[in-house]
Amino acid sequence: MSGDASANFDEMYDANGNVRPAYEDYCEWYDEQDRTILRRKHEEAESFFRRTGITFNVYGQDDAEERLIPFDPVPRIITASEWRRLSRGIEQRVRALNAFLHDLYHRQEIIRSGRVPEWLLHGNEAFLPHMSGFTPPGNVYTHITGIDLVRTGKDDFMVLEDNARTPSGVSYMLENRETMMAMFPELFTRVSVAPVSNYPRRLARSLAACPPPAFDGSNGRKPVVAVLTPGIYNSAYYEHAFLADQMGAELVEGTDLRVIDGRVQMRTTLGFTPIDVIYRRVDDEYLDPLTFNPDSVLGVPGIMDVYRAGGITIANAPGTGVADDKALYSFMPEIVEFYTGEKPLLPNVETWRCMEPDSLAYVLDNIEDLVIKEVHGSGGYGMLIGPTSSKREIAKFTAKLRANPHNYIAQPTLSLSTCPIFTKKGLAPRHVDLRPFALMSPNGIDITPGGLTRVALKRGSLVVNSSQGGGTKDSWVLEE
């Protein structure tokens, strides 16, 4: 695909320039608005985000360590029927991922069957032998999952990647909605939009439904939930603090916790008190210096021993990062079918595994037309978009591919759908993706309507990540 947005599916307008049904009420409202007032409200929203601290950190850039995530006030709108179909596909995928993780750390039936090759685990840094033979409380590995979706046509939604380790971005979903409702309250009286503000309560309820075996609720006591953050310098610290506050949970760092009498306990003004469930936003490597990285000061020494002994629930479970592996992603159709007995409701993007000689040869021959990604990459880093890259960039990436093909996968350059953003000259199309959030507990899977829409603010750009200059939008799911 070239950078020409006109070649893509536009979610607001059809090929004849007519407004699609999902946007009719919004466009009717928009046409009535004074553009000067809209521009002023857009500026007010950015000022609010800065005052509130809705920022993220950029690593390795001293002059721009903390940035504001750009917010676009034109919502991305999904119909109720479209969302029903997406929800079914997301639920199916999350169930399959959770079943796959359980199998991977137990009998590995899917590998024995030959549906997934054993080499995917050999040398996979996200696979944790410490989890082998252990079943997390409630048999839940993926308490919170973010499924990244892209759209290429009217009925064509695909999964771009799975985020089962520590998916982020939900705070921006919530703040985007709150900001829109504060700026344009009359708009929500004209358009019936499914609410998202109850996500923190649903998250707290879902986590509390997964207490560890050591938890004693006989006296009516509810599980104590805490959010474990690496600290204020983490790129998603705002989100950690926001969710802890909204859930009514404690926000803790590793230095606030210690293992006492076989339980993980947090320091309070009255001494130490046990925690039952930890929603950790610390990566596996730093979670326990006695088990993983001995130099880590972010985690809790001994927490893995307590976990395996049934004294604490960790969400998401250690070792879930295997599901984020982009080489493994290419086997998700087989994984879904193996564990659900059904064909995937949401297809994958075609993917070439560069560690396979035939695939590598194809990728090298067609690199100018493909997107190349690191198998453990995230945030838009370490990738090449062939059609928008220079000959020098392609030559450097070709050398990387030849030197370490196991580290890369390749995909076609998709014609991502576009949604309008608000500019000084009016509405202009930009490429978007969508990250819905699914909560899993023994009681079932709960999917918040909509999710986080990320938008590439640069004309023609396909990279929506905030770290690469992207912004966010409010995502609306229309109610019946």
PDB file of N, CA, C and O in Angstrom, residues 21 30 50 54 57-58 91 93 133 160 192 196 203 232 234 244 257 279 286 294 307 334 364 382 410 420 424 463:
ATOM      1  N   PRO A  21     -23.860   4.641   7.834  1.00  0.00           N
ATOM      2  CA  PRO A  21     -24.900   4.688   8.867  1.00  0.00           C
ATOM      3  C   PRO A  21     -24.364   4.883  10.288  1.00  0.00           C
ATOM      4  O   PRO A  21     -24.973   5.598  11.085  1.00  0.00           O
ATOM      5  N   TYR A  30     -21.918  17.275  13.985  1.00  0.00           N
ATOM      6  CA  TYR A  30     -20.675  17.958  13.621  1.00  0.00           C
ATOM      7  C   TYR A  30     -20.951  19.121  12.670  1.00  0.00           C
ATOM      8  O   TYR A  30     -20.360  20.210  12.807  1.00  0.00           O
ATOM      9  N   ARG A  50      -2.514  17.494  29.991  1.00  0.00           N
ATOM     10  CA  ARG A  50      -1.221  17.857  30.559  1.00  0.00           C
ATOM     11  C   ARG A  50      -1.343  18.129  32.059  1.00  0.00           C
ATOM     12  O   ARG A  50      -0.505  17.701  32.851  1.00  0.00           O
ATOM     13  N   ILE A  54      -1.588  13.000  32.040  1.00  0.00           N
ATOM     14  CA  ILE A  54      -1.820  11.875  31.125  1.00  0.00           C
ATOM     15  C   ILE A  54      -0.712  11.892  30.078  1.00  0.00           C
ATOM     16  O   ILE A  54      -0.890  12.355  28.950  1.00  0.00           O
ATOM     17  N   ASN A  57       6.381   8.156  29.077  1.00  0.00           N
ATOM     18  CA  ASN A  57       7.813   8.412  28.989  1.00  0.00           C
ATOM     19  C   ASN A  57       8.388   7.746  27.745  1.00  0.00           C
ATOM     20  O   ASN A  57       7.975   6.665  27.355  1.00  0.00           O
ATOM     21  N   VAL A  58       9.341   8.418  27.149  1.00  0.00           N
ATOM     22  CA  VAL A  58      10.051   7.883  25.995  1.00  0.00           C
ATOM     23  C   VAL A  58      11.470   7.573  26.433  1.00  0.00           C
ATOM     24  O   VAL A  58      12.204   8.452  26.846  1.00  0.00           O
ATOM     25  N   GLU A  91     -13.460 -13.270  22.410  1.00  0.00           N
ATOM     26  CA  GLU A  91     -13.660 -14.260  23.468  1.00  0.00           C
ATOM     27  C   GLU A  91     -13.077 -15.609  23.064  1.00  0.00           C
ATOM     28  O   GLU A  91     -12.404 -16.282  23.867  1.00  0.00           O
ATOM     29  N   ARG A  93     -10.651 -16.199  21.041  1.00  0.00           N
ATOM     30  CA  ARG A  93      -9.188 -16.109  21.013  1.00  0.00           C
ATOM     31  C   ARG A  93      -8.594 -16.117  22.423  1.00  0.00           C
ATOM     32  O   ARG A  93      -7.586 -16.777  22.676  1.00  0.00           O
ATOM     33  N   GLY A 133       4.218 -27.372  35.303  1.00  0.00           N
ATOM     34  CA  GLY A 133       3.526 -28.183  36.298  1.00  0.00           C
ATOM     35  C   GLY A 133       2.710 -27.396  37.299  1.00  0.00           C
ATOM     36  O   GLY A 133       2.025 -27.990  38.145  1.00  0.00           O
ATOM     37  N   LEU A 160      -3.941  -8.287  14.578  1.00  0.00           N
ATOM     38  CA  LEU A 160      -2.566  -7.932  14.226  1.00  0.00           C
ATOM     39  C   LEU A 160      -1.576  -8.533  15.214  1.00  0.00           C
ATOM     40  O   LEU A 160      -0.503  -8.980  14.832  1.00  0.00           O
ATOM     41  N   SER A 192     -26.463   7.122  21.221  1.00  0.00           N
ATOM     42  CA  SER A 192     -26.463   6.167  22.334  1.00  0.00           C
ATOM     43  C   SER A 192     -25.201   5.301  22.257  1.00  0.00           C
ATOM     44  O   SER A 192     -25.073   4.459  21.367  1.00  0.00           O
ATOM     45  N   VAL A 196     -18.032   2.791  29.121  1.00  0.00           N
ATOM     46  CA  VAL A 196     -16.772   2.109  29.439  1.00  0.00           C
ATOM     47  C   VAL A 196     -16.284   2.453  30.844  1.00  0.00           C
ATOM     48  O   VAL A 196     -15.329   1.861  31.333  1.00  0.00           O
ATOM     49  N   LEU A 203     -12.686  -4.769  36.476  1.00  0.00           N
ATOM     50  CA  LEU A 203     -11.342  -5.309  36.668  1.00  0.00           C
ATOM     51  C   LEU A 203     -11.143  -5.757  38.107  1.00  0.00           C
ATOM     52  O   LEU A 203     -10.639  -6.861  38.367  1.00  0.00           O
ATOM     53  N   ILE A 232       7.752   5.639  39.273  1.00  0.00           N
ATOM     54  CA  ILE A 232       7.330   6.838  38.537  1.00  0.00           C
ATOM     55  C   ILE A 232       8.033   7.010  37.202  1.00  0.00           C
ATOM     56  O   ILE A 232       7.560   7.765  36.345  1.00  0.00           O
ATOM     57  N   ASN A 234       8.525   4.656  34.977  1.00  0.00           N
ATOM     58  CA  ASN A 234       8.026   3.727  33.981  1.00  0.00           C
ATOM     59  C   ASN A 234       7.124   4.462  32.991  1.00  0.00           C
ATOM     60  O   ASN A 234       6.396   5.386  33.360  1.00  0.00           O
ATOM     61  N   ALA A 244      -5.140   1.860  40.001  1.00  0.00           N
ATOM     62  CA  ALA A 244      -5.181   1.570  41.437  1.00  0.00           C
ATOM     63  C   ALA A 244      -6.195   2.465  42.125  1.00  0.00           C
ATOM     64  O   ALA A 244      -7.007   2.008  42.947  1.00  0.00           O
ATOM     65  N   LEU A 257       6.952  -4.112  49.640  1.00  0.00           N
ATOM     66  CA  LEU A 257       6.506  -5.481  49.880  1.00  0.00           C
ATOM     67  C   LEU A 257       7.637  -6.351  50.417  1.00  0.00           C
ATOM     68  O   LEU A 257       8.805  -6.131  50.099  1.00  0.00           O
ATOM     69  N   TYR A 279      -1.844  -7.281  40.844  1.00  0.00           N
ATOM     70  CA  TYR A 279      -1.904  -6.947  39.418  1.00  0.00           C
ATOM     71  C   TYR A 279      -0.558  -6.320  39.100  1.00  0.00           C
ATOM     72  O   TYR A 279      -0.313  -5.160  39.373  1.00  0.00           O
ATOM     73  N   TYR A 286      12.019  -9.036  36.107  1.00  0.00           N
ATOM     74  CA  TYR A 286      12.284  -8.205  37.286  1.00  0.00           C
ATOM     75  C   TYR A 286      11.384  -8.533  38.469  1.00  0.00           C
ATOM     76  O   TYR A 286      11.444  -7.873  39.499  1.00  0.00           O
ATOM     77  N   PRO A 294      18.941 -11.331  39.251  1.00  0.00           N
ATOM     78  CA  PRO A 294      19.354 -11.057  40.635  1.00  0.00           C
ATOM     79  C   PRO A 294      19.633  -9.581  40.904  1.00  0.00           C
ATOM     80  O   PRO A 294      19.702  -9.170  42.069  1.00  0.00           O
ATOM     81  N   TYR A 307       4.033 -17.753  45.417  1.00  0.00           N
ATOM     82  CA  TYR A 307       3.081 -17.992  44.330  1.00  0.00           C
ATOM     83  C   TYR A 307       2.872 -19.486  44.108  1.00  0.00           C
ATOM     84  O   TYR A 307       1.743 -19.981  44.080  1.00  0.00           O
ATOM     85  N   GLU A 334      -4.101 -22.416  14.152  1.00  0.00           N
ATOM     86  CA  GLU A 334      -4.027 -23.800  14.609  1.00  0.00           C
ATOM     87  C   GLU A 334      -4.320 -23.905  16.102  1.00  0.00           C
ATOM     88  O   GLU A 334      -4.980 -24.853  16.553  1.00  0.00           O
ATOM     89  N   LEU A 364      13.301 -11.709   1.700  1.00  0.00           N
ATOM     90  CA  LEU A 364      14.434 -10.956   1.158  1.00  0.00           C
ATOM     91  C   LEU A 364      14.162 -10.492  -0.274  1.00  0.00           C
ATOM     92  O   LEU A 364      14.565  -9.387  -0.665  1.00  0.00           O
ATOM     93  N   GLY A 382      12.107  -1.383  16.319  1.00  0.00           N
ATOM     94  CA  GLY A 382      12.738  -2.549  15.717  1.00  0.00           C
ATOM     95  C   GLY A 382      11.995  -3.116  14.530  1.00  0.00           C
ATOM     96  O   GLY A 382      12.074  -4.306  14.263  1.00  0.00           O
ATOM     97  N   ALA A 410       7.627 -11.470   9.000  1.00  0.00           N
ATOM     98  CA  ALA A 410       7.248 -10.475   8.004  1.00  0.00           C
ATOM     99  C   ALA A 410       5.768 -10.606   7.680  1.00  0.00           C
ATOM    100  O   ALA A 410       5.195 -11.701   7.750  1.00  0.00           O
ATOM    101  N   PRO A 420     -11.500   9.855  10.261  1.00  0.00           N
ATOM    102  CA  PRO A 420     -11.107  11.263  10.202  1.00  0.00           C
ATOM    103  C   PRO A 420     -10.523  11.747  11.529  1.00  0.00           C
ATOM    104  O   PRO A 420     -10.919  11.280  12.603  1.00  0.00           O
ATOM    105  N   LYS A 424      -6.763  21.729  11.384  1.00  0.00           N
ATOM    106  CA  LYS A 424      -7.097  23.144  11.181  1.00  0.00           C
ATOM    107  C   LYS A 424      -7.881  23.362   9.898  1.00  0.00           C
ATOM    108  O   LYS A 424      -8.651  24.308   9.778  1.00  0.00           O
ATOM    109  N   VAL A 463       2.078   3.763  11.258  1.00  0.00           N
ATOM    110  CA  VAL A 463       2.531   3.478  12.617  1.00  0.00           C
ATOM    111  C   VAL A 463       1.698   4.286  13.598  1.00  0.00           C
ATOM    112  O   VAL A 463       1.762   5.512  13.620  1.00  0.00           O
TER     113      VAL A 463
END
